[in-house]
Coordinates of C-alpha atoms and ligand atoms in Angstrom, one line a residue:
M1 CA 74.1 -106.6 -43.8
A2 CA 77.5 -108.2 -42.8
E3 CA 80.7 -106.7 -44.1
E4 CA 81.8 -108.0 -47.5
I5 CA 84.5 -110.6 -47.2
R6 CA 87.8 -109.2 -48.4
F7 CA 91.4 -110.5 -48.4
D8 CA 93.3 -107.2 -48.6
G9 CA 96.7 -107.7 -47.1
R10 CA 96.3 -111.4 -46.9
V11 CA 98.6 -113.9 -48.6
A12 CA 97.3 -117.2 -49.9
V13 CA 98.9 -120.4 -51.2
V14 CA 96.7 -122.6 -53.4
T15 CA 98.1 -126.0 -54.4
G16 CA 97.1 -127.5 -57.7
A17 CA 95.8 -124.1 -58.8
G18 CA 96.6 -124.5 -62.5
G19 CA 93.1 -125.6 -63.3
G20 CA 89.8 -126.9 -62.0
L21 CA 88.8 -126.1 -58.4
G22 CA 92.2 -124.6 -57.4
R23 CA 92.0 -122.0 -60.3
A24 CA 88.5 -121.0 -59.3
H25 CA 89.4 -120.6 -55.6
S26 CA 92.5 -118.5 -56.6
L27 CA 90.6 -116.2 -58.9
L28 CA 87.9 -115.5 -56.3
L29 CA 90.4 -114.8 -53.5
A30 CA 92.6 -112.6 -55.8
S31 CA 89.5 -110.7 -57.0
R32 CA 88.9 -109.8 -53.3
G33 CA 92.4 -108.6 -52.6
A34 CA 94.5 -111.6 -51.7
K35 CA 98.0 -112.0 -53.0
V36 CA 98.2 -115.6 -54.3
V37 CA 100.8 -118.2 -54.9
I38 CA 99.6 -120.4 -57.7
N39 CA 101.2 -123.7 -57.2
D40 CA 100.9 -126.4 -59.9
L41 CA 103.2 -129.2 -61.0
G42 CA 101.2 -129.4 -64.2
G43 CA 101.3 -133.1 -64.7
T44 CA 98.6 -135.4 -66.1
F45 CA 95.5 -136.3 -64.1
D46 CA 97.2 -139.6 -63.0
G47 CA 100.4 -137.8 -61.7
T48 CA 102.9 -138.2 -64.5
G49 CA 104.9 -135.4 -66.2
A50 CA 105.2 -131.7 -65.4
D51 CA 104.4 -128.4 -67.2
K52 CA 104.7 -124.8 -66.1
T53 CA 102.0 -123.5 -68.4
P54 CA 98.9 -124.1 -66.2
A55 CA 100.3 -122.1 -63.2
E56 CA 101.6 -119.4 -65.5
K57 CA 98.2 -119.0 -67.2
V58 CA 96.3 -118.6 -64.0
C59 CA 98.8 -116.0 -62.8
D60 CA 98.2 -114.1 -66.1
E61 CA 94.5 -114.3 -65.6
I62 CA 94.8 -112.9 -62.1
R63 CA 97.1 -110.1 -63.2
A64 CA 94.7 -109.3 -66.1
Q65 CA 91.9 -108.7 -63.6
G66 CA 94.2 -106.4 -61.6
G67 CA 95.3 -108.9 -58.9
E68 CA 98.6 -110.1 -57.6
A69 CA 99.9 -113.7 -58.2
V70 CA 103.2 -115.6 -58.5
P71 CA 103.6 -119.1 -59.8
N72 CA 105.3 -122.1 -58.2
Y73 CA 105.8 -125.4 -59.9
S74 CA 107.0 -127.7 -57.1
S75 CA 105.3 -130.9 -56.2
V76 CA 103.3 -131.1 -52.9
A77 CA 104.3 -134.7 -52.7
T78 CA 107.7 -134.1 -51.3
W79 CA 108.7 -132.3 -48.1
E80 CA 111.3 -130.2 -50.1
G81 CA 108.6 -129.3 -52.6
A82 CA 106.2 -128.2 -50.0
Q83 CA 108.8 -126.0 -48.3
E84 CA 109.6 -124.3 -51.6
I85 CA 105.8 -123.6 -52.1
I86 CA 105.5 -121.9 -48.8
K87 CA 108.9 -120.1 -49.2
T88 CA 107.5 -118.7 -52.5
A89 CA 104.8 -116.9 -50.5
V90 CA 107.3 -115.7 -47.8
D91 CA 109.9 -114.5 -50.4
N92 CA 107.4 -112.7 -52.6
F93 CA 104.7 -111.5 -50.1
G94 CA 106.4 -111.8 -46.7
K95 CA 104.1 -114.4 -45.0
I96 CA 101.3 -116.9 -45.5
D97 CA 97.8 -116.4 -44.0
I98 CA 95.8 -118.8 -46.1
L99 CA 96.6 -122.3 -47.3
I100 CA 94.3 -124.2 -49.6
N101 CA 95.4 -127.8 -50.0
N102 CA 93.8 -128.8 -53.3
A103 CA 96.4 -130.6 -55.5
G104 CA 95.2 -134.0 -56.6
I105 CA 95.5 -136.9 -58.9
L106 CA 93.5 -140.1 -59.5
R107 CA 94.6 -143.7 -60.0
D108 CA 91.3 -145.6 -59.7
K109 CA 91.5 -149.3 -59.6
S110 CA 89.6 -152.0 -57.8
M111 CA 91.3 -153.6 -54.8
L112 CA 92.1 -156.7 -56.9
K113 CA 93.9 -154.7 -59.6
M114 CA 95.4 -151.9 -57.6
E115 CA 99.2 -151.8 -57.9
I116 CA 101.2 -150.7 -54.8
E117 CA 102.5 -147.8 -56.8
D118 CA 98.9 -146.6 -57.5
W119 CA 98.3 -146.6 -53.7
D120 CA 101.6 -144.9 -52.9
K121 CA 101.3 -142.1 -55.5
V122 CA 97.8 -141.1 -54.5
M123 CA 98.7 -141.1 -50.8
K124 CA 101.8 -139.0 -51.5
V125 CA 99.9 -136.3 -53.4
H126 CA 96.8 -136.1 -51.3
L127 CA 97.6 -137.1 -47.7
Y128 CA 101.4 -136.4 -47.6
G129 CA 101.0 -133.3 -49.7
T130 CA 98.4 -131.9 -47.3
F131 CA 100.5 -132.8 -44.3
Y132 CA 103.8 -131.4 -45.9
C133 CA 102.2 -128.0 -46.9
T134 CA 100.4 -127.7 -43.6
K135 CA 103.6 -128.4 -41.7
A136 CA 105.6 -125.9 -43.7
A137 CA 102.9 -123.2 -43.3
F138 CA 102.0 -123.8 -39.6
P139 CA 105.0 -122.2 -37.9
I140 CA 104.6 -119.0 -39.9
M141 CA 100.9 -118.9 -39.1
R142 CA 101.6 -119.5 -35.4
E143 CA 104.1 -116.7 -35.4
N144 CA 101.5 -114.3 -36.9
S145 CA 98.7 -115.6 -34.8
Y146 CA 96.6 -116.0 -37.9
G147 CA 95.9 -118.9 -40.2
R148 CA 93.2 -120.3 -42.4
I149 CA 93.7 -123.8 -43.8
V150 CA 91.2 -125.4 -46.1
S151 CA 92.0 -129.0 -47.2
T152 CA 90.2 -130.9 -49.9
A153 CA 88.6 -134.2 -49.1
S154 CA 86.0 -136.1 -51.1
A155 CA 82.7 -138.0 -50.8
A156 CA 84.8 -141.0 -51.9
G157 CA 86.5 -140.8 -48.5
I158 CA 83.7 -140.0 -46.2
Y159 CA 81.2 -142.3 -47.8
G160 CA 83.2 -144.7 -50.1
N161 CA 83.4 -145.2 -53.9
F162 CA 84.1 -148.3 -55.9
G163 CA 87.7 -148.4 -57.2
Q164 CA 89.0 -145.7 -54.9
T165 CA 90.6 -147.4 -51.9
N166 CA 93.7 -145.3 -52.4
Y167 CA 91.9 -142.0 -53.0
G168 CA 89.2 -142.6 -50.4
A169 CA 91.7 -143.5 -47.6
A170 CA 93.9 -140.5 -48.4
K171 CA 90.8 -138.2 -48.4
M172 CA 89.5 -139.5 -45.1
G173 CA 93.0 -139.2 -43.8
I174 CA 92.9 -135.5 -44.7
A175 CA 89.7 -135.1 -42.6
G176 CA 91.5 -136.8 -39.7
L177 CA 94.6 -134.7 -40.1
T178 CA 92.4 -131.6 -40.0
N179 CA 90.7 -132.7 -36.8
T180 CA 94.0 -132.5 -35.0
V181 CA 95.3 -129.3 -36.8
K182 CA 92.1 -127.7 -35.6
L183 CA 93.1 -128.5 -32.0
E184 CA 96.7 -127.6 -32.3
G185 CA 95.9 -124.3 -34.1
A186 CA 93.1 -123.1 -31.9
K187 CA 95.4 -121.1 -29.5
Y188 CA 96.9 -119.2 -32.4
N189 CA 93.8 -118.3 -34.3
I190 CA 94.5 -120.9 -36.9
K191 CA 91.3 -122.5 -38.3
A192 CA 91.4 -125.7 -40.3
N193 CA 88.5 -127.0 -42.2
T194 CA 87.8 -129.6 -44.9
I195 CA 85.8 -129.3 -48.1
V196 CA 84.1 -132.0 -50.0
P197 CA 83.5 -130.6 -53.5
I198 CA 81.5 -131.8 -56.5
A199 CA 82.7 -130.2 -59.7
G200 CA 83.1 -130.8 -63.4
T201 CA 86.9 -130.8 -63.9
R202 CA 89.4 -133.0 -65.7
L203 CA 89.3 -135.4 -62.8
T204 CA 85.6 -136.0 -63.1
A205 CA 85.3 -135.5 -66.9
T206 CA 86.3 -139.2 -67.3
V207 CA 83.4 -140.5 -65.2
M208 CA 80.6 -137.9 -65.8
P209 CA 78.7 -137.2 -69.0
P210 CA 79.6 -133.8 -70.6
Q211 CA 76.2 -132.2 -69.9
V212 CA 76.6 -132.9 -66.2
V213 CA 80.2 -131.6 -66.2
E214 CA 79.0 -128.4 -67.7
K215 CA 76.5 -127.8 -64.9
L216 CA 79.0 -128.4 -62.2
K217 CA 81.2 -125.3 -62.5
P218 CA 84.2 -125.4 -60.1
E219 CA 83.3 -121.7 -59.4
Y220 CA 80.2 -123.0 -57.6
V221 CA 82.4 -124.5 -54.8
S222 CA 84.6 -121.5 -54.2
P223 CA 82.2 -119.2 -52.2
V224 CA 82.3 -121.6 -49.2
V225 CA 86.1 -122.0 -49.6
A226 CA 86.5 -118.2 -49.6
Y227 CA 84.3 -118.0 -46.4
L228 CA 86.5 -120.7 -44.7
C229 CA 89.6 -118.6 -45.7
S230 CA 88.2 -115.4 -44.3
E231 CA 88.7 -113.4 -41.1
Q232 CA 84.9 -113.8 -40.6
C233 CA 85.2 -117.6 -40.5
E234 CA 83.7 -119.0 -37.3
L235 CA 84.1 -122.7 -38.2
T236 CA 87.0 -125.0 -37.4
G237 CA 87.2 -128.7 -37.9
A238 CA 84.1 -128.6 -40.1
I239 CA 83.6 -130.7 -43.3
C240 CA 81.7 -128.6 -45.7
T241 CA 80.2 -130.1 -48.8
A242 CA 79.5 -128.0 -51.9
G243 CA 78.7 -128.2 -55.6
A244 CA 76.1 -127.1 -58.2
G245 CA 74.6 -124.6 -55.8
Y246 CA 74.4 -127.1 -53.0
F247 CA 76.1 -126.3 -49.7
S248 CA 76.0 -128.4 -46.5
R249 CA 78.0 -129.8 -43.7
A250 CA 79.0 -133.5 -43.1
A251 CA 80.0 -134.7 -39.6
I252 CA 81.0 -137.8 -37.8
V253 CA 78.5 -138.5 -35.0
E254 CA 78.2 -141.1 -32.3
G255 CA 75.0 -142.5 -30.8
P256 CA 74.4 -142.5 -27.1
G257 CA 75.2 -146.2 -27.0
V258 CA 74.7 -148.7 -24.2
F259 CA 76.6 -148.9 -20.9
F260 CA 77.1 -152.3 -19.3
D261 CA 77.8 -152.1 -15.5
D262 CA 79.8 -155.2 -15.4
P263 CA 82.2 -155.2 -18.5
D264 CA 83.9 -158.5 -17.2
N265 CA 80.7 -160.4 -18.0
V266 CA 79.7 -158.9 -21.4
T267 CA 79.3 -161.7 -24.0
P268 CA 79.0 -161.6 -27.8
D269 CA 75.3 -162.7 -27.2
D270 CA 74.7 -159.5 -25.1
I271 CA 75.9 -157.5 -28.1
V272 CA 73.3 -159.2 -30.3
A273 CA 70.6 -158.7 -27.7
K274 CA 71.4 -154.9 -27.5
L275 CA 72.5 -154.4 -31.1
S276 CA 69.7 -152.0 -32.1
E277 CA 70.4 -149.8 -29.1
I278 CA 74.2 -150.0 -29.6
T279 CA 73.9 -149.0 -33.2
S280 CA 71.1 -146.4 -32.9
L281 CA 72.0 -142.9 -33.9
E282 CA 68.9 -141.4 -32.2
G283 CA 70.3 -138.6 -30.0
A284 CA 73.7 -138.9 -31.7
K285 CA 76.3 -136.2 -31.0
E286 CA 79.5 -134.8 -32.5
Y287 CA 82.6 -134.6 -30.3
D288 CA 85.1 -131.9 -30.8
S289 CA 88.1 -134.0 -29.7
A290 CA 89.0 -137.6 -28.8
N291 CA 89.2 -136.5 -25.2
A292 CA 85.5 -135.4 -25.2
Q293 CA 84.5 -138.8 -26.7
T294 CA 86.5 -140.8 -24.3
A295 CA 85.1 -138.8 -21.4
Y296 CA 81.6 -139.8 -22.4
A297 CA 82.6 -143.4 -23.0
L298 CA 84.0 -143.6 -19.4
S299 CA 81.3 -141.4 -17.8
H300 CA 79.7 -144.4 -16.0
L301 CA 83.0 -145.4 -14.3
K302 CA 83.4 -144.6 -10.6
F303 CA 86.9 -144.0 -9.4
E304 CA 87.8 -144.0 -5.7
Ligands
NAD401 P1 92.2 -130.9 -61.5 O1 92.9 -132.1 -62.1 O2 91.7 -129.9 -62.4 O3 93.1 -130.2 -60.4 C1 94.1 -130.8 -59.7 C2 95.4 -130.0 -59.9 O4 96.4 -130.5 -59.1 C3 95.9 -130.1 -61.3 O5 96.1 -128.9 -61.9 C4 97.3 -130.8 -61.2 O6 98.3 -130.4 -62.1 C5 97.7 -130.5 -59.8 N1 98.6 -131.4 -59.1 C6 98.6 -132.8 -59.2 N2 99.6 -133.3 -58.5 C7 100.3 -132.3 -58.0 C8 101.5 -132.2 -57.2 N3 102.1 -133.3 -56.8 N4 101.9 -131.0 -56.8 C9 101.3 -129.8 -57.3 N5 100.2 -129.9 -58.0 C10 99.7 -131.1 -58.4 O7 91.0 -131.5 -60.6 P2 90.0 -130.9 -59.6 O8 88.8 -131.7 -59.7 O9 90.0 -129.4 -59.7 O10 90.7 -131.4 -58.2 C11 91.0 -130.5 -57.1 C12 90.9 -131.2 -55.8 O11 89.5 -131.5 -55.5 C13 91.6 -132.6 -55.8 O12 92.2 -132.7 -54.5 C14 90.5 -133.5 -55.9 O13 90.8 -134.8 -55.4 C15 89.4 -132.8 -55.2 N6 88.0 -133.3 -55.5 C16 87.5 -133.0 -56.6 C17 86.1 -133.4 -56.9 C18 85.4 -133.0 -58.1 O14 84.2 -133.3 -58.2 N7 86.1 -132.4 -59.1 C19 85.5 -134.1 -55.9 C20 86.1 -134.4 -54.7 C21 87.4 -134.0 -54.5

């Protein structure tokens, strides 16, 4: 039997941890020994207002179960706010080992009705927030040769969802950001992964019937998040999906494709003629970097 996953001596920052998924991840990490910064701006689900109560309440819950936690109320959506969040970990606990980028808001509207502000706000919290917090944490993790970064994407990003161009783009952007953080962190034992959760929270309560929300406890997502935050974690650059007892991995794959020997003479009609081979995913592969994909795409070229 493998050793139990523990976080003794580890310091974690969880953004948007005042409720929903962030709260559940924080309680699990703290119950296994992590010292946790509970960040939450405490606004409404669409990103207005601020309230210290949610972060304070989660800290109280953690202390009541014998754990250690400090609150932080900054917004992830500004560089200054992100630096304060990470500084809270360093000032109180001396370092940061684990970053869970989880804070989120929704401003769903169809393309025709979406205001520029709805796009900007969602980008700021999800994509910029993930970049800012990761950028603030990264030098400290590099210094300590240890880091676990888990960022929160969504099926709306990797597969699409009506009315969520802003949210979907931000969430897929997070997966893209993680693909590079994985490469830049590899040398320093920094692992970066993405989760795609399904959970009944205030963000989904508006679109799911109450009996479904009840069955989708945020706690059901946290075990894989805790694994990705652990010393035992062997994954980096993975997209892990989870919810309601379901756990899996999503990936971007590329089919073997078709090589034309004479690219000067390829016509649109040649594409039609070979379309089924070009688009076939039989024998598809994952690539662990852009370089690896480009090397395959150019593998038929002969250089003097
Ligand atoms: P939630 O609303 O309960 O949690 C989000 C938290 O983020 C809130 O407590 C909120 O106050 C906080 N927050 C918002 N803006 C912030 C900011 N600028 N700075 C700091 N904190 C901020 O909803 P949730 O479902 O638990 O969402 C958590 C994450 O999971 C989000 O990124 C969400 O997009 C993602 N997600 C959730 C689901 C799901 O099924 N619930 C599915 C896919 C992705």
